[in-house]
């Protein structure tokens, strides 16, 4: 089995389990951009290696070894993203594609050295947690901006599904992690919001965007 393909399957299964609660063949196929028969064939190989539990008509599940392996790949990816941003000066929408290649480098020493240089970050440039060397990962328990009520304020802490297109959109709006946003208006029809943040007085963002912004509610005293 091709090493890179195997690692991509494991990583995407790990992410699906974390985001969706279970892993279906169809969703895994969408993530990998391949057909169901192709997914089925690969999953059976991973099962033979003891990395996946597979039973017909039931959700897929990573074994303990599979989960540990997948977390290790994700750790390398997210450390690489922080390194590319903070040390090499890439922007947050540029780092993902480069880290996709870097995560398959087998040298743990390289990533340990990056981790040391970065003073052991616990989140990537998009606010997603970085798994520890033991494979354990803290969970984001932030509410979405769309959950807030009029008048509430919150600090942007992480993103849901941080695609390059989404990051470029946020750049155009001048929105970045750490920004404090205040909800001015909530439109009941389309769930859009009018917000103010960092010198922007009244910006309208769609309900879809609000759902993808994870925030931490703040008070006037904590600002």
CSV table of C-alpha atoms in Angstrom, one decimal:
chain,number,residue,atom,x,y,z
A,1,UNK,CA,0.0,0.0,0.0
A,2,UNK,CA,1.3,3.4,-0.9
A,3,UNK,CA,2.5,5.1,2.3
A,4,UNK,CA,1.1,8.5,1.6
A,5,UNK,CA,-2.3,7.2,0.6
A,6,UNK,CA,-2.5,5.0,3.7
A,7,UNK,CA,-1.7,8.0,6.0
A,8,UNK,CA,-4.3,10.2,4.2
A,9,UNK,CA,-7.0,7.6,4.8
A,10,UNK,CA,-6.1,7.3,8.5
A,11,UNK,CA,-5.9,11.1,9.0
A,12,UNK,CA,-9.3,11.7,7.3
A,13,UNK,CA,-10.9,8.9,9.3
A,14,UNK,CA,-9.6,10.5,12.5
A,15,UNK,CA,-11.0,13.9,11.5
A,16,UNK,CA,-14.4,12.5,10.5
A,17,UNK,CA,-14.6,10.6,13.8
A,18,UNK,CA,-13.8,13.9,15.7
A,19,UNK,CA,-16.1,16.1,13.6
A,20,UNK,CA,-19.0,13.8,12.9
A,21,UNK,CA,-18.9,11.3,15.7
A,22,UNK,CA,-18.7,8.3,13.3
A,23,UNK,CA,-17.1,7.4,10.0
A,24,UNK,CA,-19.2,6.4,7.0
A,25,UNK,CA,-17.8,5.0,3.7
A,26,UNK,CA,-19.6,7.7,1.8
A,27,UNK,CA,-18.2,10.6,3.8
A,28,UNK,CA,-14.7,9.1,3.7
A,29,UNK,CA,-15.1,8.8,-0.1
A,30,UNK,CA,-16.0,12.5,-0.3
A,31,UNK,CA,-13.0,13.4,1.8
A,32,UNK,CA,-10.6,11.3,-0.3
A,33,UNK,CA,-12.4,12.2,-3.6
A,34,UNK,CA,-12.6,8.6,-4.6
A,35,UNK,CA,-15.4,6.1,-5.3
A,36,UNK,CA,-17.0,3.8,-2.7
A,37,UNK,CA,-15.5,0.7,-4.2
A,38,UNK,CA,-12.1,2.3,-3.9
A,39,UNK,CA,-12.7,3.2,-0.3
A,40,UNK,CA,-14.0,-0.3,0.4
A,41,UNK,CA,-10.8,-1.8,-1.0
A,42,UNK,CA,-8.5,0.4,1.0
A,43,UNK,CA,-10.5,0.0,4.3
A,44,UNK,CA,-10.2,-3.8,4.0
A,45,UNK,CA,-6.4,-3.4,3.6
A,46,UNK,CA,-6.3,-1.2,6.7
A,47,UNK,CA,-8.3,-3.8,8.5
A,48,UNK,CA,-5.8,-6.5,7.6
A,49,UNK,CA,-3.1,-4.3,9.1
A,50,UNK,CA,-5.0,-3.9,12.4
A,51,UNK,CA,-5.7,-0.2,11.9
A,52,UNK,CA,-9.4,-0.2,11.2
A,53,UNK,CA,-12.4,-2.1,12.5
A,54,UNK,CA,-14.7,-2.9,9.5
A,55,UNK,CA,-18.1,-4.6,9.6
A,56,UNK,CA,-20.5,-4.4,6.7
A,57,UNK,CA,-23.3,-1.8,7.0
A,58,UNK,CA,-21.8,-0.4,10.2
A,59,UNK,CA,-19.7,2.8,10.7
A,60,UNK,CA,-16.0,2.4,10.4
A,61,UNK,CA,-13.8,2.7,13.5
A,62,UNK,CA,-10.1,3.2,14.0
A,63,UNK,CA,-8.4,0.7,16.3
A,64,UNK,CA,-6.3,2.0,19.1
A,65,UNK,CA,-3.2,1.6,16.9
A,66,UNK,CA,-5.0,3.2,14.0
A,67,UNK,CA,-6.0,6.2,16.1
A,68,UNK,CA,-2.5,6.6,17.5
A,69,UNK,CA,-1.0,6.5,14.0
A,70,UNK,CA,-3.6,9.0,12.6
A,71,UNK,CA,-3.1,11.4,15.5
A,72,UNK,CA,0.7,11.3,14.9
A,73,UNK,CA,0.1,12.3,11.2
A,74,UNK,CA,-2.2,15.1,12.3
A,75,UNK,CA,0.3,16.3,14.8
A,76,UNK,CA,3.0,16.6,12.2
A,77,UNK,CA,0.6,18.4,9.8
A,78,UNK,CA,-0.4,21.0,12.4
A,79,UNK,CA,3.1,21.6,13.7
A,80,UNK,CA,4.2,22.1,10.1
A,81,UNK,CA,1.5,24.7,9.6
A,82,UNK,CA,2.6,26.7,12.7
A,83,UNK,CA,6.2,26.5,11.6
A,84,UNK,CA,5.3,27.7,8.1
A,85,UNK,CA,3.3,30.6,9.4
A,86,UNK,CA,5.5,31.8,12.3
A,87,UNK,CA,9.0,30.9,11.1
A,88,UNK,CA,8.7,31.1,7.3
A,89,UNK,CA,6.2,33.8,7.0
A,90,UNK,CA,3.5,32.0,5.0
A,91,UNK,CA,-0.1,33.2,5.4
A,92,UNK,CA,-2.7,31.1,7.1
A,93,UNK,CA,-4.4,30.2,3.7
A,94,UNK,CA,-1.1,29.0,2.3
A,95,UNK,CA,0.1,26.6,4.9
A,96,UNK,CA,-2.3,23.7,4.6
A,97,UNK,CA,-1.3,22.5,1.1
A,98,UNK,CA,2.4,22.6,2.0
A,99,UNK,CA,1.8,20.8,5.3
A,100,UNK,CA,-0.1,18.1,3.4
A,101,UNK,CA,3.2,17.1,1.9
A,102,UNK,CA,5.3,17.7,5.0
A,103,UNK,CA,3.2,15.5,7.2
A,104,UNK,CA,4.4,12.4,5.3
A,105,UNK,CA,8.1,13.0,6.2
A,106,UNK,CA,9.0,10.1,8.4
A,107,UNK,CA,11.6,11.8,10.6
A,108,UNK,CA,10.1,12.4,14.1
A,109,UNK,CA,13.3,14.3,15.0
A,110,UNK,CA,12.4,17.0,12.4
A,111,UNK,CA,9.0,17.7,13.9
A,112,UNK,CA,10.3,17.5,17.5
A,113,UNK,CA,12.8,20.2,16.6
A,114,UNK,CA,10.1,22.3,15.0
A,115,UNK,CA,8.0,21.8,18.1
A,116,UNK,CA,10.8,23.0,20.3
A,117,UNK,CA,11.5,26.1,18.1
A,118,UNK,CA,7.9,27.0,18.4
A,119,UNK,CA,7.8,26.6,22.2
A,120,UNK,CA,5.4,23.7,21.9
A,121,UNK,CA,2.2,25.2,20.5
A,122,UNK,CA,-1.1,23.6,21.3
A,123,UNK,CA,-3.1,24.9,18.3
A,124,UNK,CA,-2.5,25.3,14.6
A,125,UNK,CA,-2.9,28.7,12.7
A,126,UNK,CA,-6.7,28.0,12.3
A,127,UNK,CA,-7.3,27.3,16.0
A,128,UNK,CA,-7.5,23.5,15.7
A,129,UNK,CA,-5.8,21.6,18.6
A,130,UNK,CA,-2.5,19.8,18.0
A,131,UNK,CA,-2.4,16.2,19.3
A,132,UNK,CA,0.2,15.5,21.9
A,133,UNK,CA,3.0,13.0,21.4
A,134,UNK,CA,0.9,10.5,23.3
A,135,UNK,CA,-1.8,10.8,20.6
A,136,UNK,CA,-4.3,12.6,22.9
A,137,UNK,CA,-5.9,15.8,21.7
A,138,UNK,CA,-7.9,18.3,23.6
A,139,UNK,CA,-11.4,19.1,22.2
A,140,UNK,CA,-12.6,22.5,21.1
A,141,UNK,CA,-15.8,23.2,23.1
A,142,UNK,CA,-16.4,26.7,21.7
A,143,UNK,CA,-19.9,27.9,20.7
A,144,UNK,CA,-20.4,29.1,17.2
A,145,UNK,CA,-20.8,32.8,16.5
A,146,UNK,CA,-24.4,32.0,15.3
A,147,UNK,CA,-25.2,30.9,18.9
A,148,UNK,CA,-24.7,34.4,20.3
A,149,UNK,CA,-27.5,36.9,21.0
A,150,UNK,CA,-27.6,40.5,20.1
A,151,UNK,CA,-25.3,42.6,22.3
A,152,UNK,CA,-23.0,39.7,23.2
A,153,UNK,CA,-19.3,39.8,22.5
A,154,UNK,CA,-16.9,37.0,21.7
A,155,UNK,CA,-13.3,36.4,20.7
A,156,UNK,CA,-12.7,34.3,17.6
A,157,UNK,CA,-10.8,31.2,18.6
A,158,UNK,CA,-11.1,28.6,15.8
A,159,UNK,CA,-12.7,27.8,12.5
A,160,UNK,CA,-14.8,25.0,11.2
A,161,UNK,CA,-13.6,23.5,7.9
A,162,UNK,CA,-10.9,26.1,7.2
A,163,UNK,CA,-10.7,25.7,3.4
A,164,UNK,CA,-8.4,28.1,1.4
A,165,UNK,CA,-11.4,29.8,-0.1
A,166,UNK,CA,-12.9,30.4,3.4
A,167,UNK,CA,-9.6,31.8,4.7
A,168,UNK,CA,-9.3,34.2,1.7
A,169,UNK,CA,-12.8,35.3,2.3
A,170,UNK,CA,-12.0,36.1,6.0
A,171,UNK,CA,-8.9,38.0,4.8
A,172,UNK,CA,-11.0,40.2,2.6
A,173,UNK,CA,-13.3,40.9,5.6
A,174,UNK,CA,-10.3,41.6,7.8
A,175,UNK,CA,-11.2,38.8,10.2
A,176,UNK,CA,-8.5,36.9,12.1
A,177,UNK,CA,-8.2,34.7,15.2
A,178,UNK,CA,-8.2,36.7,18.4
A,179,UNK,CA,-10.6,39.4,17.0
A,180,UNK,CA,-13.4,40.4,19.4
A,181,UNK,CA,-16.8,40.6,17.7
A,182,UNK,CA,-20.0,42.2,18.9
A,183,UNK,CA,-23.3,41.0,17.6
A,184,UNK,CA,-25.4,44.0,16.5
A,185,UNK,CA,-28.2,42.4,14.5
A,186,UNK,CA,-29.5,38.8,13.9
A,187,UNK,CA,-31.6,38.4,10.8
A,188,UNK,CA,-34.2,35.6,11.5
A,189,UNK,CA,-34.9,35.0,7.8
A,190,UNK,CA,-31.4,34.0,6.6
A,191,UNK,CA,-29.6,33.8,10.0
A,192,UNK,CA,-27.1,36.4,8.8
A,193,UNK,CA,-25.5,38.8,11.4
A,194,UNK,CA,-24.4,42.4,11.5
A,195,UNK,CA,-21.2,42.5,13.6
A,196,UNK,CA,-18.5,45.0,14.7
A,197,UNK,CA,-14.9,44.1,15.2
A,198,UNK,CA,-11.4,45.7,15.1
A,199,UNK,CA,-12.3,49.0,13.5
A,200,UNK,CA,-15.2,47.5,11.4
A,201,UNK,CA,-18.4,49.1,12.6
A,202,UNK,CA,-21.2,47.2,10.9
A,203,UNK,CA,-20.3,44.2,8.7
A,204,UNK,CA,-22.9,41.7,7.5
A,205,UNK,CA,-21.9,38.1,7.3
A,206,UNK,CA,-24.0,35.2,6.2
A,207,UNK,CA,-25.4,32.5,8.5
A,208,UNK,CA,-23.1,29.9,6.9
A,209,UNK,CA,-20.0,32.0,7.9
A,210,UNK,CA,-21.4,32.5,11.4
A,211,UNK,CA,-21.7,28.8,11.8
A,212,UNK,CA,-18.0,28.3,10.9
A,213,UNK,CA,-16.6,30.8,13.4
A,214,UNK,CA,-15.9,29.3,16.8
A,215,UNK,CA,-15.8,31.8,19.6
A,216,UNK,CA,-15.2,32.4,23.3
A,217,UNK,CA,-17.8,34.7,24.9
A,218,UNK,CA,-16.1,37.7,26.6
A,219,UNK,CA,-17.4,40.4,28.9
A,220,UNK,CA,-16.4,44.1,29.2
A,221,UNK,CA,-14.3,43.3,32.2
A,222,UNK,CA,-12.3,40.6,30.4
A,223,UNK,CA,-11.5,42.8,27.4
